[in-house]
mmCIF file of C-alpha atoms and ligand atoms in Angstrom:
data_model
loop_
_atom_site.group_PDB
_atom_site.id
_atom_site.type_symbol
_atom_site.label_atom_id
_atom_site.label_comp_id
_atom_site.label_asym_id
_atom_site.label_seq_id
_atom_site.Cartn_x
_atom_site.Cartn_y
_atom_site.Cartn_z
ATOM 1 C CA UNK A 1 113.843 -65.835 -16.153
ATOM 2 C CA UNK A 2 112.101 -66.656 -12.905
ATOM 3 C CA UNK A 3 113.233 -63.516 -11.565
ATOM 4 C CA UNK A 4 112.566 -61.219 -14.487
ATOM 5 C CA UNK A 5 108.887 -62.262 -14.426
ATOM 6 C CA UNK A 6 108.698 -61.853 -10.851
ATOM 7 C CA UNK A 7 110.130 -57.959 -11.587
ATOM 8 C CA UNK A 8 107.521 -57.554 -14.627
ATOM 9 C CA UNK A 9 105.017 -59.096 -11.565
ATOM 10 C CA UNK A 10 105.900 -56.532 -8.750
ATOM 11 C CA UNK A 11 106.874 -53.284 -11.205
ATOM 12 C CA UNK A 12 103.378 -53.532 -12.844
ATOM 13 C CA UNK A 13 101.277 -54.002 -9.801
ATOM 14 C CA UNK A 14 103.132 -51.295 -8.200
ATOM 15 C CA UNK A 15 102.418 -48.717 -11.146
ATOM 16 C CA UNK A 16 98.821 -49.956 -11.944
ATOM 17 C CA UNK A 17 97.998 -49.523 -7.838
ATOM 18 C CA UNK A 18 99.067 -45.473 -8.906
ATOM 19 C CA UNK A 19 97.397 -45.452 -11.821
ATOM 20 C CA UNK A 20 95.346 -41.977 -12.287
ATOM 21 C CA UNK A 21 93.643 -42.237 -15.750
ATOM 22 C CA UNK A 22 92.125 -44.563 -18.447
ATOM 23 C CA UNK A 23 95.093 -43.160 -20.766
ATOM 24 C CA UNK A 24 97.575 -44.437 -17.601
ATOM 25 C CA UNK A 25 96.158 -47.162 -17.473
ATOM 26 C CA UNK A 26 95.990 -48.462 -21.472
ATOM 27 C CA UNK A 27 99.430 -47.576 -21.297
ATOM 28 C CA UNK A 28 100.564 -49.477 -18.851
ATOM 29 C CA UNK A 29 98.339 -52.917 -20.501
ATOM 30 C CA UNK A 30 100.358 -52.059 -24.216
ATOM 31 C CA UNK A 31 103.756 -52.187 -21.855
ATOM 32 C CA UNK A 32 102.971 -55.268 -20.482
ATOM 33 C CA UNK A 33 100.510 -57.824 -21.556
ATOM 34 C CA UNK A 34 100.980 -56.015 -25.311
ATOM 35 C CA UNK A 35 102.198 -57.891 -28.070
ATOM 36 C CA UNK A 36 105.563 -56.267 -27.901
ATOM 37 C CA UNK A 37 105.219 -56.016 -23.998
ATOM 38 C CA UNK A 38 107.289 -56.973 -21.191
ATOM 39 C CA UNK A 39 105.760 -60.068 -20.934
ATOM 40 C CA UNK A 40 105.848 -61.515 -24.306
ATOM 41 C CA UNK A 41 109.367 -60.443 -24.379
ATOM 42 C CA UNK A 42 110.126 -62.845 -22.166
ATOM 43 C CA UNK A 43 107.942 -65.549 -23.444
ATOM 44 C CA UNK A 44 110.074 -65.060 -26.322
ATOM 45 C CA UNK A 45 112.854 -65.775 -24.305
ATOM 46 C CA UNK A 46 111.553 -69.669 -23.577
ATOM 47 C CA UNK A 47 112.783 -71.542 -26.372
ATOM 48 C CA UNK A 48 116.123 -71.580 -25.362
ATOM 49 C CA UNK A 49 114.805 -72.543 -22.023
ATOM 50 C CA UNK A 50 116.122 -76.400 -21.101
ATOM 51 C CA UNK A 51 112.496 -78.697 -21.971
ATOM 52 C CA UNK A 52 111.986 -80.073 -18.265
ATOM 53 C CA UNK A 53 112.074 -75.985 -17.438
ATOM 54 C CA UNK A 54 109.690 -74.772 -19.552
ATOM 55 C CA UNK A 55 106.237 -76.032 -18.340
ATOM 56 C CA UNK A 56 107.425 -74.692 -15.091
ATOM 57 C CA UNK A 57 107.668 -71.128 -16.713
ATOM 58 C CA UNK A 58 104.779 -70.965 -19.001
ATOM 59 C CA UNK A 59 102.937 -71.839 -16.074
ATOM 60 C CA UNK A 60 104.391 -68.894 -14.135
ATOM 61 C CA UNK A 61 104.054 -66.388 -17.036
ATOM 62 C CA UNK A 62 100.459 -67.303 -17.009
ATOM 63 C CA UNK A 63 100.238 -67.020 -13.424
ATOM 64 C CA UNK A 64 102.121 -63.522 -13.981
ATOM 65 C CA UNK A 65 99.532 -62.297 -16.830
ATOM 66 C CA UNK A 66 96.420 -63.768 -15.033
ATOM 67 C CA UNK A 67 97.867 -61.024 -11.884
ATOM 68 C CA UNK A 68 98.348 -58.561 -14.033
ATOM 69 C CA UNK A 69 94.898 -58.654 -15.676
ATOM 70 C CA UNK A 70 93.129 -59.150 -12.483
ATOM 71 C CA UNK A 71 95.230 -55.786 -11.233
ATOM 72 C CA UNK A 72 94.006 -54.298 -14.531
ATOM 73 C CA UNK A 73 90.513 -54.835 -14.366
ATOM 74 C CA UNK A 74 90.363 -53.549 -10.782
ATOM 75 C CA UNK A 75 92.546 -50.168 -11.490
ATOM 76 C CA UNK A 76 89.958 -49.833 -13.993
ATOM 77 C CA UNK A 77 86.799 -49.809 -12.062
ATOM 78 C CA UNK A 78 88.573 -47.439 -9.584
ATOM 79 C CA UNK A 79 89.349 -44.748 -12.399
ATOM 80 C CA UNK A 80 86.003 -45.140 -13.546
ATOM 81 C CA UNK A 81 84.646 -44.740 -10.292
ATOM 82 C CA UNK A 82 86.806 -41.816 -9.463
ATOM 83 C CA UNK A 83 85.614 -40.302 -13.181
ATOM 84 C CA UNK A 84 81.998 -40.487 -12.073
ATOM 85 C CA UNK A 85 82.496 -39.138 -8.653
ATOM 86 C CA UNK A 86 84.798 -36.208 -10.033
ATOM 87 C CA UNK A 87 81.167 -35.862 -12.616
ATOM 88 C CA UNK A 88 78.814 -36.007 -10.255
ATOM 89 C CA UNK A 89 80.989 -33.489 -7.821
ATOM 90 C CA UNK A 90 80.927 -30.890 -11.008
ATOM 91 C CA UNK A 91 77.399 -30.936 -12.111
ATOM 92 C CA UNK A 92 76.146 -30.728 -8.397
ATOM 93 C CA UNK A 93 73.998 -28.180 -7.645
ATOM 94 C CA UNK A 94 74.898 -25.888 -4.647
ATOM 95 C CA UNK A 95 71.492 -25.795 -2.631
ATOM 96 C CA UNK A 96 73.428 -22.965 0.315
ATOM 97 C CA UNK A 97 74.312 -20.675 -2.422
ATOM 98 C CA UNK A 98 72.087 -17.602 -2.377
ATOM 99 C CA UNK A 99 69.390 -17.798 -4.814
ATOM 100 C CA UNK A 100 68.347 -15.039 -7.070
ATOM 101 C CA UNK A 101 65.794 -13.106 -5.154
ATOM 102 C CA UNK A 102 62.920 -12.548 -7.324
ATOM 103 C CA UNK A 103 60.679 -9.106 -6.431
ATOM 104 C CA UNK A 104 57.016 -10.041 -6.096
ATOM 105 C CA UNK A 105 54.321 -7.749 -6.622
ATOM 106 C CA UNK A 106 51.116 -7.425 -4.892
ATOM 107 C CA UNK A 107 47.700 -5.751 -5.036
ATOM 108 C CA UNK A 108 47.754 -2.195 -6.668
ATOM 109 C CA UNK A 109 46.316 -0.072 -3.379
ATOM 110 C CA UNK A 110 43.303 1.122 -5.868
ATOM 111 C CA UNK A 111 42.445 -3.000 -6.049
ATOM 112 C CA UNK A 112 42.948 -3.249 -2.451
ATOM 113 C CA UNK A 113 40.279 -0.357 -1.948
ATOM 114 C CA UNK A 114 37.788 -2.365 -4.826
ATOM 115 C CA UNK A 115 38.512 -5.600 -2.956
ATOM 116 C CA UNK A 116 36.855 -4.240 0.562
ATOM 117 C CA UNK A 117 34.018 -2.634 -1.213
ATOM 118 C CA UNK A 118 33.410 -5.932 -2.983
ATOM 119 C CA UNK A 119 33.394 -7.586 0.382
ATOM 120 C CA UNK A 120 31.154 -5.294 1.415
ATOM 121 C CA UNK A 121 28.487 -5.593 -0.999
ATOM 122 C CA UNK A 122 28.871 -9.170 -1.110
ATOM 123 C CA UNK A 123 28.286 -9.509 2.447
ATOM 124 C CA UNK A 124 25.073 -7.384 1.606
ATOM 125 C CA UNK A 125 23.825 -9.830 -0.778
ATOM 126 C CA UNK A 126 24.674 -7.563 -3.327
ATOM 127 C CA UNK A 127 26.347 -10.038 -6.913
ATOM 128 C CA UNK A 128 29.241 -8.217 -8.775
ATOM 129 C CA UNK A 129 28.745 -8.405 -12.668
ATOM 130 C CA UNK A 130 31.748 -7.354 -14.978
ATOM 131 C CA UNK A 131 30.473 -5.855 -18.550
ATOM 132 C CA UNK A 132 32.541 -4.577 -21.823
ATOM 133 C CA UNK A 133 34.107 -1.138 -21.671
ATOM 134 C CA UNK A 134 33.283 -0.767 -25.684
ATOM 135 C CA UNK A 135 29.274 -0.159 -25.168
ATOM 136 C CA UNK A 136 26.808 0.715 -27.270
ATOM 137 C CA UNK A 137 25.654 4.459 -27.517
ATOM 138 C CA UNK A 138 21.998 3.570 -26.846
ATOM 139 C CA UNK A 139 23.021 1.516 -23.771
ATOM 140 C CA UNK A 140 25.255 4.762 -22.461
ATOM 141 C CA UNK A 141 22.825 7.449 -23.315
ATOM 142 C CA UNK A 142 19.589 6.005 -24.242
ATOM 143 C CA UNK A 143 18.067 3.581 -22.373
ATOM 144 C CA UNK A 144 19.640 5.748 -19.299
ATOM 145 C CA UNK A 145 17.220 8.496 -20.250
ATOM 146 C CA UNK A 146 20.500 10.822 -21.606
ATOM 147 C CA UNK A 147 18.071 11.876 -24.913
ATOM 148 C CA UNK A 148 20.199 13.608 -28.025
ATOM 149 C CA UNK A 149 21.790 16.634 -27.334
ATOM 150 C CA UNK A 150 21.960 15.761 -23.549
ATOM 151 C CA UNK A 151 25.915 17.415 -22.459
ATOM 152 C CA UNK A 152 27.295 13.859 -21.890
ATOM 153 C CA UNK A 153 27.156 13.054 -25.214
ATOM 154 C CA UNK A 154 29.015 15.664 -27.040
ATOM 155 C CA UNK A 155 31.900 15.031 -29.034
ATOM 156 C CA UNK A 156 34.290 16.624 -27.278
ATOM 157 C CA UNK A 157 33.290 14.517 -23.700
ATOM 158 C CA UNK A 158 32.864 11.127 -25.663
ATOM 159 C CA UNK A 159 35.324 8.684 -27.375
ATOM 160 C CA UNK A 160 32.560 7.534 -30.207
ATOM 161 C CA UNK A 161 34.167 5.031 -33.093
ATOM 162 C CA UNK A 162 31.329 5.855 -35.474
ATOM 163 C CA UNK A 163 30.117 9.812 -36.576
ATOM 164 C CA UNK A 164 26.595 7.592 -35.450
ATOM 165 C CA UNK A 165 27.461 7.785 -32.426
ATOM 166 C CA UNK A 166 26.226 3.956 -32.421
ATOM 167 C CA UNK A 167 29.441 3.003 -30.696
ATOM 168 C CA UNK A 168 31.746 4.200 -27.824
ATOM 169 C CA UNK A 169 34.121 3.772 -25.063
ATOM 170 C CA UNK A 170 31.536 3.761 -21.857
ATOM 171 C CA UNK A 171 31.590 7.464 -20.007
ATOM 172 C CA UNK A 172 29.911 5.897 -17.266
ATOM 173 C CA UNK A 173 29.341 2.258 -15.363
ATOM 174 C CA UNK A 174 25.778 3.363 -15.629
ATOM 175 C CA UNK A 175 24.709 0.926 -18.729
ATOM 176 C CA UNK A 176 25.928 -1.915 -16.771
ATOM 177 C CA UNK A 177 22.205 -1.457 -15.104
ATOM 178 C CA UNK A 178 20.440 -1.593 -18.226
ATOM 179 C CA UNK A 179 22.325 -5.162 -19.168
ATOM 180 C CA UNK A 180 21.376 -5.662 -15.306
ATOM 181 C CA UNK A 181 17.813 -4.977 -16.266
ATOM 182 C CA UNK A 182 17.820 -6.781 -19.604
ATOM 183 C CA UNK A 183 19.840 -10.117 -18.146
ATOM 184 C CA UNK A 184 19.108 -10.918 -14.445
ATOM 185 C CA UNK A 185 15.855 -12.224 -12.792
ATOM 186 C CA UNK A 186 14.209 -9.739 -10.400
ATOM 187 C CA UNK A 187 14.957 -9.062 -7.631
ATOM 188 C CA UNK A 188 18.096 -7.994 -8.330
ATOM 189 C CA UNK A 189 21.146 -6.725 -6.121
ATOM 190 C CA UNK A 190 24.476 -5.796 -8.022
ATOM 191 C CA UNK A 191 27.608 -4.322 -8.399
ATOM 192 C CA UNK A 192 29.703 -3.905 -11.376
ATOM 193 C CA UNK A 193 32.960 -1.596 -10.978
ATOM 194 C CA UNK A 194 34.991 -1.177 -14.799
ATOM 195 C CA UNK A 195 36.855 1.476 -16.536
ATOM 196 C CA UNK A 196 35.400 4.557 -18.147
ATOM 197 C CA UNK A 197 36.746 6.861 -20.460
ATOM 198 C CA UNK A 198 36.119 10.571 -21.223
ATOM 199 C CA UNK A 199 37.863 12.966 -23.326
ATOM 200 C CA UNK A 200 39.404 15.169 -19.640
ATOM 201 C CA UNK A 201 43.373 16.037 -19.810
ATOM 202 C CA UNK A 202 45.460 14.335 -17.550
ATOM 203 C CA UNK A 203 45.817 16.225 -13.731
ATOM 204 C CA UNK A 204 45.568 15.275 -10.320
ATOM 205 C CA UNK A 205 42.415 14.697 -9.747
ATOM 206 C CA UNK A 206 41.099 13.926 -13.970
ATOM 207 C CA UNK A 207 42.314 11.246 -16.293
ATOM 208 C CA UNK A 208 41.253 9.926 -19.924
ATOM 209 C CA UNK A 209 40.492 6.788 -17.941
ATOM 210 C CA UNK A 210 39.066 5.976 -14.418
ATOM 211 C CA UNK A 211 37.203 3.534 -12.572
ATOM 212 C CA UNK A 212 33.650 3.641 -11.736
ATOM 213 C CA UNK A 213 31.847 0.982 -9.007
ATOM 214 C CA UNK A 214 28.105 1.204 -10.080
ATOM 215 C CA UNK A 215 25.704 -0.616 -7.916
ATOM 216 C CA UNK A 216 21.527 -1.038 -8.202
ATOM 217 C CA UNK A 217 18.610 -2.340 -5.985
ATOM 218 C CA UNK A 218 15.393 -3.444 -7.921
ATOM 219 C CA UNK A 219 12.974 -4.986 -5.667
ATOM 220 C CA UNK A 220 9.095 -4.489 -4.447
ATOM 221 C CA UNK A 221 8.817 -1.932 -2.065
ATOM 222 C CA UNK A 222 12.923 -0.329 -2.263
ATOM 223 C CA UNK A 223 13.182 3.209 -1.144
ATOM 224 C CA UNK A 224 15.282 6.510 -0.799
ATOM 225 C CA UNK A 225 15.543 5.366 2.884
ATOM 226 C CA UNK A 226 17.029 2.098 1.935
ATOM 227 C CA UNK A 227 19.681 3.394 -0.471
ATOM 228 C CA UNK A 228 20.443 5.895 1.829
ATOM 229 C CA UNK A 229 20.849 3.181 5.033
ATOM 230 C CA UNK A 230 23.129 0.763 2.382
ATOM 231 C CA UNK A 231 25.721 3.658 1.239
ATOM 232 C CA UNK A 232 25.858 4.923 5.004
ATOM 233 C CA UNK A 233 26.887 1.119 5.941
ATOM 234 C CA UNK A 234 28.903 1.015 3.104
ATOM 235 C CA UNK A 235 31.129 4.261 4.032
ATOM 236 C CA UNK A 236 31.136 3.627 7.872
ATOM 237 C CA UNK A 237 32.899 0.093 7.239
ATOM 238 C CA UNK A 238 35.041 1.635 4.723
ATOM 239 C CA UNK A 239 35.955 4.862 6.498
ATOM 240 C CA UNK A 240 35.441 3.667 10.157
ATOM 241 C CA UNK A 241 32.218 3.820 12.164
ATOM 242 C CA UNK A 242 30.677 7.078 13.004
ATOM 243 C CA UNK A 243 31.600 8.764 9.763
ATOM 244 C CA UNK A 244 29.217 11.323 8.514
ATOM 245 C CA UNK A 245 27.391 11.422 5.193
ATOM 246 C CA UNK A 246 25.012 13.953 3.675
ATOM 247 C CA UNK A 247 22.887 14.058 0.953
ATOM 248 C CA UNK A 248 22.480 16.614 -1.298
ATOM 249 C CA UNK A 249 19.904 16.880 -4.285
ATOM 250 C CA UNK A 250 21.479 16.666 -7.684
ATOM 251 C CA UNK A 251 19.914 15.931 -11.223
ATOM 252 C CA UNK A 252 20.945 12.656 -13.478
ATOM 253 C CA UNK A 253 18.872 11.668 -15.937
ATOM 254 C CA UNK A 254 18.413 8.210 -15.146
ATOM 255 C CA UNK A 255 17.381 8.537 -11.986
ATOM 256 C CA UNK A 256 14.306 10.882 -9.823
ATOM 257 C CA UNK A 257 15.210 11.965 -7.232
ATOM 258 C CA UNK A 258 19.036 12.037 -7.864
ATOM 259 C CA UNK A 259 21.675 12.881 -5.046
ATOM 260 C CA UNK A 260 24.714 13.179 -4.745
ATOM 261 C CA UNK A 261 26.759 11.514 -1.509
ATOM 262 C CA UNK A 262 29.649 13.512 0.110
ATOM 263 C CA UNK A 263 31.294 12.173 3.458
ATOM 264 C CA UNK A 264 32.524 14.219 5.787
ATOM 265 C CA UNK A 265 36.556 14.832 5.567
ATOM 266 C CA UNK A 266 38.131 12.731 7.200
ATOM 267 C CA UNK A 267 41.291 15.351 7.678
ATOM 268 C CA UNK A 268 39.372 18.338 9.502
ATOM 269 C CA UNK A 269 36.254 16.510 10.720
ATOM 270 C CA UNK A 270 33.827 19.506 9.097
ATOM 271 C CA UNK A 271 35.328 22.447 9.826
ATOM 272 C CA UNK A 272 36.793 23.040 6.419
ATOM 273 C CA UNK A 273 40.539 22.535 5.318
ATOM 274 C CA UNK A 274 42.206 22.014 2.129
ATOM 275 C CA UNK A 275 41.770 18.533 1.090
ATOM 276 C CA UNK A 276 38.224 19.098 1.242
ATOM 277 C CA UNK A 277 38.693 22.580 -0.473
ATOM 278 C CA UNK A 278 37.618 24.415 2.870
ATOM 279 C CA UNK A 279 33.630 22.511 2.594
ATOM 280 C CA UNK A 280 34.449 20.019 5.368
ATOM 281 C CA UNK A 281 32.616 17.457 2.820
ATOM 282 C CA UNK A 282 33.554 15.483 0.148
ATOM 283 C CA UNK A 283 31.628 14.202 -2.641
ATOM 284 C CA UNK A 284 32.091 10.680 -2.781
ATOM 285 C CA UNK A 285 28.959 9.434 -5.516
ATOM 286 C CA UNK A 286 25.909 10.180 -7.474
ATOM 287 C CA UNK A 287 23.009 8.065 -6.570
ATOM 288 C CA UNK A 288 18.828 7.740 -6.995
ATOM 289 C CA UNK A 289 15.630 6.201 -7.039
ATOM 290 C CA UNK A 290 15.919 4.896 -10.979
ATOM 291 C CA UNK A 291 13.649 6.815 -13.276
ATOM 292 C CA UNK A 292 10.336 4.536 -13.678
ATOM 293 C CA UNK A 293 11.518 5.471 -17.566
ATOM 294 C CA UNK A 294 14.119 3.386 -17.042
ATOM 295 C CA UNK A 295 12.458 0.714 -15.734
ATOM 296 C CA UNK A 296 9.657 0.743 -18.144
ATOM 297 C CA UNK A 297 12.374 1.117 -21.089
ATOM 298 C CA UNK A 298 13.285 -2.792 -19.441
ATOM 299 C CA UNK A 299 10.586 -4.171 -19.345
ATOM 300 C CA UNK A 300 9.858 -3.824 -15.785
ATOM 301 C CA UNK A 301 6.230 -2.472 -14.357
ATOM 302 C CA UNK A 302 7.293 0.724 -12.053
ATOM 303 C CA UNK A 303 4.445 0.405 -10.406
ATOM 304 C CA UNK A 304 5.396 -2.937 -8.822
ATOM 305 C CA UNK A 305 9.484 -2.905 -9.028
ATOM 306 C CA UNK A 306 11.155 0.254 -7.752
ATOM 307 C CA UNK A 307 15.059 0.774 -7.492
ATOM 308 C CA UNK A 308 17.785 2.550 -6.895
ATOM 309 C CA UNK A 309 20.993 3.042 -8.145
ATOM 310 C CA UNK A 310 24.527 4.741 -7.496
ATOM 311 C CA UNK A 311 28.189 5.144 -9.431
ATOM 312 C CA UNK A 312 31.390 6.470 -7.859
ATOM 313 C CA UNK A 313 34.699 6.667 -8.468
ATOM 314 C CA UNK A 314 37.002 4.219 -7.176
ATOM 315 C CA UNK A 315 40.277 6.122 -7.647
ATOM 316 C CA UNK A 316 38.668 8.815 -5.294
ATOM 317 C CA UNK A 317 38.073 6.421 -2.545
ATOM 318 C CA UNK A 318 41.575 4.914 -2.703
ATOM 319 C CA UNK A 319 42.982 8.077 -2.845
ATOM 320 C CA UNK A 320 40.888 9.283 0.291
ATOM 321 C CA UNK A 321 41.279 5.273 2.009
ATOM 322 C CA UNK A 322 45.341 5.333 1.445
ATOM 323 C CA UNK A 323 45.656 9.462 1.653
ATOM 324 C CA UNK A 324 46.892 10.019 -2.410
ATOM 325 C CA UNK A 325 46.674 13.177 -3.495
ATOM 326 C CA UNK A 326 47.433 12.918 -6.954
ATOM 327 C CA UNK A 327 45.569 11.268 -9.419
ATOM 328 C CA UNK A 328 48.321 10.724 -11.511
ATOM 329 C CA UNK A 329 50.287 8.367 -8.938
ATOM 330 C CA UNK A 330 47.806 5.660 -9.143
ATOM 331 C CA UNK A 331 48.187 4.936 -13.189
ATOM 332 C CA UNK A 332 52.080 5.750 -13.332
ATOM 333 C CA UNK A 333 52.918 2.833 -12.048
ATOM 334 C CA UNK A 334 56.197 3.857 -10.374
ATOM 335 C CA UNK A 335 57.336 0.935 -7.978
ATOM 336 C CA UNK A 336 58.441 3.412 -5.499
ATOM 337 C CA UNK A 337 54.979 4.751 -4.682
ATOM 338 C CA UNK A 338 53.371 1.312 -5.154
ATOM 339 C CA UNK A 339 55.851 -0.469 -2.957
ATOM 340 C CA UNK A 340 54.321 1.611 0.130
ATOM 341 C CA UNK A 341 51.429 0.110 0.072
HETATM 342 N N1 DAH B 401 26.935 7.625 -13.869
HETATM 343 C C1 DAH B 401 27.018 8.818 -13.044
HETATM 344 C C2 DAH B 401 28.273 9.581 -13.382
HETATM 345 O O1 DAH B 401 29.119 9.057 -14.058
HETATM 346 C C3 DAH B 401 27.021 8.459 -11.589
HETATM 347 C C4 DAH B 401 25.679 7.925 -11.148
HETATM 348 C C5 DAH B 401 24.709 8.766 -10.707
HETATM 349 C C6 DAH B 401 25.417 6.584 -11.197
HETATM 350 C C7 DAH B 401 23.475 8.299 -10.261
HETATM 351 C C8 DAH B 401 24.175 6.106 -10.776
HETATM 352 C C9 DAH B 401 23.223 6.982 -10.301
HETATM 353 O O2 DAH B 401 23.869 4.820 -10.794
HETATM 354 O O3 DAH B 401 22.024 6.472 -9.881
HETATM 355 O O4 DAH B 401 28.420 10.687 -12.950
#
């Protein structure tokens, strides 16, 4: 008997030292320390045992179980170790393998161009005020000095959403002066650049929808001389110093005198070529000293506040600062043109 516990002894501390898995290893307690194990088997075995012998062996087969358990307990911590670490192996995240590269975007070039004018005005003292692209007709046309029957507001150039004519989608940046006039303290010095919307066909150089920067002076003493100083400053930092402007006479309602701006191209330097249709200039904005109408219609004395005022088209000036010569690339939104700038 001695020796068949001291076989049950070394056979199951041998197997439980291989043991590989909690389903090994409840196996392995069932065959032995189980009530129809190995070693109750033997137990069974002690009654006909002679008396003076069997202390002696019930204190070995506890001394055998007691080894047994203690091999037990520490085969199971090591499966359950090895379980975790085979978990923890599995969920792990890779941090070396490649990650999913994700494109980012950037500044549309026609936002790039905004962003330096901005700059530019800002650095003039100039405040840029944002205003809604549905206006009011009398904002548009009226208080701008465009009276009934004035071109601009026929149907067929104007997106109206009443037969009024009360209100529209803004043709111009323009009333963004009048809710200057009506919201800021005098002196004021702004810029407000927005979306307009007139009823053209789509080609390269026209669109339903464009962008207009408008910009206005109203101070004591502001004249011709100063608007035309500012928008020479203005073009020479955005087309590089020495560039040429000229003024030309031109009639807007809103504004007396009214000019229009044209630089000089920047592909032929004068002479004439076709980007600037063989003129050597290109018109760049519309610009005046505002209308004392205008002022008066405000609220503000023209004979102590004077002004002046000016609206051009952004797309135009990206197109000439990043050399686009279709209209139609800068609202297609095709990554392949956008990703070169
Ligand atoms: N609003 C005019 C247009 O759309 C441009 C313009 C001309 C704006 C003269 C002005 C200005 O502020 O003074 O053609």
């Amino acid at each position: 008997m001695r020796e068949q516990l001291a076989k049950i002894r070394e056979d199951a501390l041998a197997l439980l030292s291989a043991v590989k898995s909690a389903a090994e290893l409840e196996e392995l307690r069932v065959r032995y320390l189980g009530k129809k194990g190995e070693l109750t088997a033997v137990l069974k075995q002690m009654g006909g045992l002679p008396a003076a012998e069997r202390p002696v062996m019930g204190q070995l087969a506890n001394q055998v179980r007691a080894d047994i358990e203690a091999k037990l307990a520490e085969a199971r911590r090591e499966v359950e170790a090895r379980a975790l670490e085979r978990r923890l192996e599995a969920e792990a995240v890779d941090v070396t393998v490649p990650g999913k590269a994700v494109d980012i975007g950037h500044r549309h070039p026609m936002y790039v161009a905004l962003d330096e004018m901005k700059e530019i005005f800002i650095g003039m003292g100039f405040m840029v005020v944002d205003g809604p692209e549905i206006e009011l007709g009398e904002l548009n046309f009226d208080r701008l000095n465009a009276e009934p029957g004035h071109p601009s507001r026929d149907w067929s150039d104007t997106f109206y959403f009443d037969k009024d004519e009360r209100v529209m989608l803004r043709s111009q940046t323009s009333p963004m002066q009048v809710r200057a006039m009506d919201s800021l303290p005098l002196p004021i010095r702004m810029v407000a650049p927005g979306r307009v919307y007139r009823k053209d066909e789509v080609d390269a150089t026209h669109s339903p929808m464009f962008h207009q920067v408008e910009g206005m002076v109203i101070d004591k003493g502001v004249t011709m001389a100063d608007l035309k100083g500012t928008l020479n400053t203005v073009v020479e930092q955005l087309y590089g110093k020495g560039t040429r402007t000229r003024f030309r006479p031109h009639h807007f309602p809103f504004t007396e005198p009214s000019c229009e701006m044209d630089v000089q191209c920047h592909k032929c330097g004068g002479v004439g070529c076709p980007t600037c249709k063989g003129e050597g200039w290109i018109e760049l904005l519309g610009a005046g000293m505002i209308h004392p109408h205008v002022l008066e219609m405000a609220g503000i004395d023209p004979d102590v506040w004077s002004g002046w005022a000016f609206g051009f088209g952004l797309e135009r000036t990206a197109m000439r600062r990043f050399k686009i010569d279709d209209l139609r690339l800068i609202f297609e939104n095709d990554v392949r043109f956008l990703e070169q700038f």
